[in-house]
PDB file of C-alpha atoms in Angstrom:
ATOM      1  CA  UNK Q  22     -62.362 136.405 193.929  1.00 84.00           C
ATOM      2  CA  UNK Q  23     -63.862 137.304 190.612  1.00 89.00           C
ATOM      3  CA  UNK Q  24     -66.013 135.122 188.419  1.00 93.00           C
ATOM      4  CA  UNK Q  25     -66.638 135.749 184.740  1.00 95.00           C
ATOM      5  CA  UNK Q  26     -69.419 134.039 182.838  1.00 94.00           C
ATOM      6  CA  UNK Q  27     -69.357 134.258 179.063  1.00 95.00           C
ATOM      7  CA  UNK Q  28     -72.048 133.390 176.585  1.00 94.00           C
ATOM      8  CA  UNK Q  29     -73.032 133.898 172.983  1.00 95.00           C
ATOM      9  CA  UNK Q  30     -70.499 132.065 170.864  1.00 93.00           C
ATOM     10  CA  UNK Q  31     -71.434 129.740 168.052  1.00 96.00           C
ATOM     11  CA  UNK Q  32     -71.324 129.010 164.349  1.00 97.00           C
ATOM     12  CA  UNK Q  33     -72.334 131.662 161.858  1.00 98.00           C
ATOM     13  CA  UNK Q  34     -72.034 132.172 158.109  1.00 98.00           C
ATOM     14  CA  UNK Q  35     -69.807 134.921 156.729  1.00 98.00           C
ATOM     15  CA  UNK Q  36     -71.636 138.227 156.886  1.00 98.00           C
ATOM     16  CA  UNK Q  37     -73.665 137.111 159.868  1.00 98.00           C
ATOM     17  CA  UNK Q  38     -73.805 138.451 163.395  1.00 98.00           C
ATOM     18  CA  UNK Q  39     -73.213 137.216 166.904  1.00 98.00           C
ATOM     19  CA  UNK Q  40     -73.401 138.822 170.305  1.00 98.00           C
ATOM     20  CA  UNK Q  41     -71.039 137.875 173.100  1.00 98.00           C
ATOM     21  CA  UNK Q  42     -71.869 138.633 176.706  1.00 97.00           C
ATOM     22  CA  UNK Q  43     -69.733 138.599 179.815  1.00 97.00           C
ATOM     23  CA  UNK Q  44     -70.963 139.049 183.374  1.00 95.00           C
ATOM     24  CA  UNK Q  45     -68.557 139.695 186.224  1.00 94.00           C
ATOM     25  CA  UNK Q  46     -69.376 138.894 189.839  1.00 90.00           C
ATOM     26  CA  UNK Q  47     -67.588 138.638 193.152  1.00 87.00           C
ATOM     27  CA  UNK Q  48     -65.016 141.228 194.214  1.00 82.00           C
ATOM     28  CA  UNK Q  49     -65.686 143.623 191.343  1.00 80.00           C
ATOM     29  CA  UNK Q  50     -65.787 146.881 193.268  1.00 82.00           C
ATOM     30  CA  UNK Q  51     -63.020 148.661 191.382  1.00 89.00           C
ATOM     31  CA  UNK Q  52     -63.069 147.562 187.769  1.00 89.00           C
ATOM     32  CA  UNK Q  53     -60.543 149.463 185.694  1.00 91.00           C
ATOM     33  CA  UNK Q  54     -61.213 147.851 182.335  1.00 94.00           C
ATOM     34  CA  UNK Q  55     -63.196 145.113 180.639  1.00 96.00           C
ATOM     35  CA  UNK Q  56     -62.533 143.659 177.255  1.00 97.00           C
ATOM     36  CA  UNK Q  57     -62.647 140.809 174.785  1.00 98.00           C
ATOM     37  CA  UNK Q  58     -59.651 138.995 173.415  1.00 98.00           C
ATOM     38  CA  UNK Q  59     -59.453 136.179 170.905  1.00 97.00           C
ATOM     39  CA  UNK Q  60     -57.063 133.396 170.181  1.00 97.00           C
ATOM     40  CA  UNK Q  61     -56.587 131.172 167.158  1.00 91.00           C
ATOM     41  CA  UNK Q  62     -54.358 128.104 166.917  1.00 84.00           C
ATOM     42  CA  UNK Q  63     -50.711 129.020 166.598  1.00 87.00           C
ATOM     43  CA  UNK Q  64     -51.260 132.666 167.434  1.00 91.00           C
ATOM     44  CA  UNK Q  65     -51.029 134.704 170.579  1.00 94.00           C
ATOM     45  CA  UNK Q  66     -54.127 135.970 172.255  1.00 95.00           C
ATOM     46  CA  UNK Q  67     -54.984 139.389 170.825  1.00 97.00           C
ATOM     47  CA  UNK Q  68     -57.139 142.286 171.866  1.00 98.00           C
ATOM     48  CA  UNK Q  69     -60.459 142.586 170.070  1.00 98.00           C
ATOM     49  CA  UNK Q  70     -61.904 145.495 172.023  1.00 98.00           C
ATOM     50  CA  UNK Q  71     -61.837 146.911 175.500  1.00 97.00           C
ATOM     51  CA  UNK Q  72     -63.338 149.721 177.521  1.00 96.00           C
ATOM     52  CA  UNK Q  73     -61.750 151.479 180.456  1.00 93.00           C
ATOM     53  CA  UNK Q  74     -63.317 153.130 183.464  1.00 88.00           C
ATOM     54  CA  UNK Q  75     -63.651 156.487 181.730  1.00 88.00           C
ATOM     55  CA  UNK Q  76     -65.707 154.887 178.990  1.00 89.00           C
ATOM     56  CA  UNK Q  77     -63.022 155.118 176.355  1.00 94.00           C
ATOM     57  CA  UNK Q  78     -63.010 152.147 174.011  1.00 96.00           C
ATOM     58  CA  UNK Q  79     -60.287 150.587 171.919  1.00 97.00           C
ATOM     59  CA  UNK Q  80     -60.836 148.305 168.940  1.00 98.00           C
ATOM     60  CA  UNK Q  81     -58.462 146.179 166.932  1.00 98.00           C
ATOM     61  CA  UNK Q  82     -58.094 147.617 163.444  1.00 97.00           C
ATOM     62  CA  UNK Q  83     -59.465 144.413 161.972  1.00 96.00           C
ATOM     63  CA  UNK Q  84     -62.839 144.825 163.701  1.00 98.00           C
ATOM     64  CA  UNK Q  85     -63.383 148.589 163.555  1.00 98.00           C
ATOM     65  CA  UNK Q  86     -66.706 149.438 162.009  1.00 97.00           C
ATOM     66  CA  UNK Q  87     -68.017 145.893 162.458  1.00 98.00           C
ATOM     67  CA  UNK Q  88     -67.862 145.226 166.191  1.00 98.00           C
ATOM     68  CA  UNK Q  89     -69.391 147.322 168.945  1.00 98.00           C
ATOM     69  CA  UNK Q  90     -68.499 147.046 172.600  1.00 97.00           C
ATOM     70  CA  UNK Q  91     -70.837 148.165 175.341  1.00 95.00           C
ATOM     71  CA  UNK Q  92     -70.746 147.972 179.116  1.00 94.00           C
ATOM     72  CA  UNK Q  93     -73.454 147.989 181.731  1.00 91.00           C
ATOM     73  CA  UNK Q  94     -71.734 149.380 184.807  1.00 86.00           C
ATOM     74  CA  UNK Q  95     -74.642 148.604 187.099  1.00 87.00           C
ATOM     75  CA  UNK Q  96     -74.506 144.927 186.180  1.00 89.00           C
ATOM     76  CA  UNK Q  97     -70.750 144.678 185.591  1.00 91.00           C
ATOM     77  CA  UNK Q  98     -71.613 143.220 182.224  1.00 94.00           C
ATOM     78  CA  UNK Q  99     -69.940 143.542 178.864  1.00 96.00           C
ATOM     79  CA  UNK Q 100     -71.430 142.945 175.435  1.00 97.00           C
ATOM     80  CA  UNK Q 101     -69.662 142.603 172.112  1.00 98.00           C
ATOM     81  CA  UNK Q 102     -71.932 142.934 169.100  1.00 98.00           C
ATOM     82  CA  UNK Q 103     -70.196 141.414 166.107  1.00 98.00           C
ATOM     83  CA  UNK Q 104     -71.577 142.178 162.661  1.00 98.00           C
ATOM     84  CA  UNK Q 105     -70.367 141.399 159.144  1.00 98.00           C
ATOM     85  CA  UNK Q 106     -68.392 138.489 160.486  1.00 98.00           C
ATOM     86  CA  UNK Q 107     -65.549 137.090 158.434  1.00 97.00           C
ATOM     87  CA  UNK Q 108     -63.857 133.682 158.513  1.00 96.00           C
ATOM     88  CA  UNK Q 109     -60.777 135.336 160.008  1.00 95.00           C
ATOM     89  CA  UNK Q 110     -62.854 136.293 163.050  1.00 97.00           C
ATOM     90  CA  UNK Q 111     -62.950 132.636 163.980  1.00 96.00           C
ATOM     91  CA  UNK Q 112     -61.360 131.837 167.305  1.00 97.00           C
ATOM     92  CA  UNK Q 113     -61.893 131.428 171.010  1.00 97.00           C
ATOM     93  CA  UNK Q 114     -63.041 134.674 172.552  1.00 98.00           C
ATOM     94  CA  UNK Q 115     -62.121 135.470 176.125  1.00 97.00           C
ATOM     95  CA  UNK Q 116     -63.534 138.090 178.425  1.00 97.00           C
ATOM     96  CA  UNK Q 117     -60.990 139.873 180.622  1.00 97.00           C
ATOM     97  CA  UNK Q 118     -61.513 142.158 183.568  1.00 96.00           C
ATOM     98  CA  UNK Q 119     -58.834 144.355 185.150  1.00 95.00           C
ATOM     99  CA  UNK Q 120     -59.476 145.190 188.772  1.00 92.00           C
ATOM    100  CA  UNK Q 121     -57.568 147.590 190.991  1.00 90.00           C
ATOM    101  CA  UNK Q 122     -56.563 145.693 194.117  1.00 85.00           C
ATOM    102  CA  UNK Q 123     -56.284 147.060 197.639  1.00 83.00           C
ATOM    103  CA  UNK Q 124     -52.549 147.497 197.093  1.00 85.00           C
ATOM    104  CA  UNK Q 125     -53.161 149.639 194.040  1.00 85.00           C
ATOM    105  CA  UNK Q 126     -51.972 147.072 191.560  1.00 89.00           C
ATOM    106  CA  UNK Q 127     -54.160 145.891 188.711  1.00 89.00           C
ATOM    107  CA  UNK Q 128     -55.111 142.224 188.713  1.00 92.00           C
ATOM    108  CA  UNK Q 129     -56.550 140.636 185.604  1.00 93.00           C
ATOM    109  CA  UNK Q 130     -59.149 137.886 185.460  1.00 95.00           C
ATOM    110  CA  UNK Q 131     -60.102 135.782 182.460  1.00 96.00           C
ATOM    111  CA  UNK Q 132     -63.240 133.965 181.462  1.00 96.00           C
ATOM    112  CA  UNK Q 133     -63.251 130.376 180.267  1.00 95.00           C
ATOM    113  CA  UNK Q 134     -63.572 131.345 176.606  1.00 96.00           C
ATOM    114  CA  UNK Q 135     -66.313 130.890 174.046  1.00 97.00           C
ATOM    115  CA  UNK Q 136     -65.841 129.553 170.531  1.00 97.00           C
ATOM    116  CA  UNK Q 137     -66.800 131.673 167.540  1.00 97.00           C
ATOM    117  CA  UNK Q 138     -66.714 129.972 164.164  1.00 97.00           C
ATOM    118  CA  UNK Q 139     -67.407 131.846 160.942  1.00 97.00           C
ATOM    119  CA  UNK Q 140     -67.753 129.432 158.073  1.00 96.00           C
ATOM    120  CA  UNK Q 141     -69.917 128.752 155.077  1.00 94.00           C
TER     121      UNK Q 141
END
């Protein structure tokens, strides 16, 4: 089993910053990827940013240049630094971890979500 603990959400004014953290524990021996997704009412959950085992990162176009994703492999931790926040960044942010199982398939695990609200 894998447990994900998220922290760092909150309320911030437009132009402000927040940092989201995610710590994975349990059976996390073969992590393939870690990432952050967000969901707003009436919309599907969308990728914000992720990082795969090689270290390659992917960002949604809407956050490029404003958000920075970093991973601490030793701690199985993921951090999303969000700067220049906009009202459209508001949503519930979820941490996701993809783990290669013993069968070779990739299983995904989700955190409980943390609310980010950008409002004046």
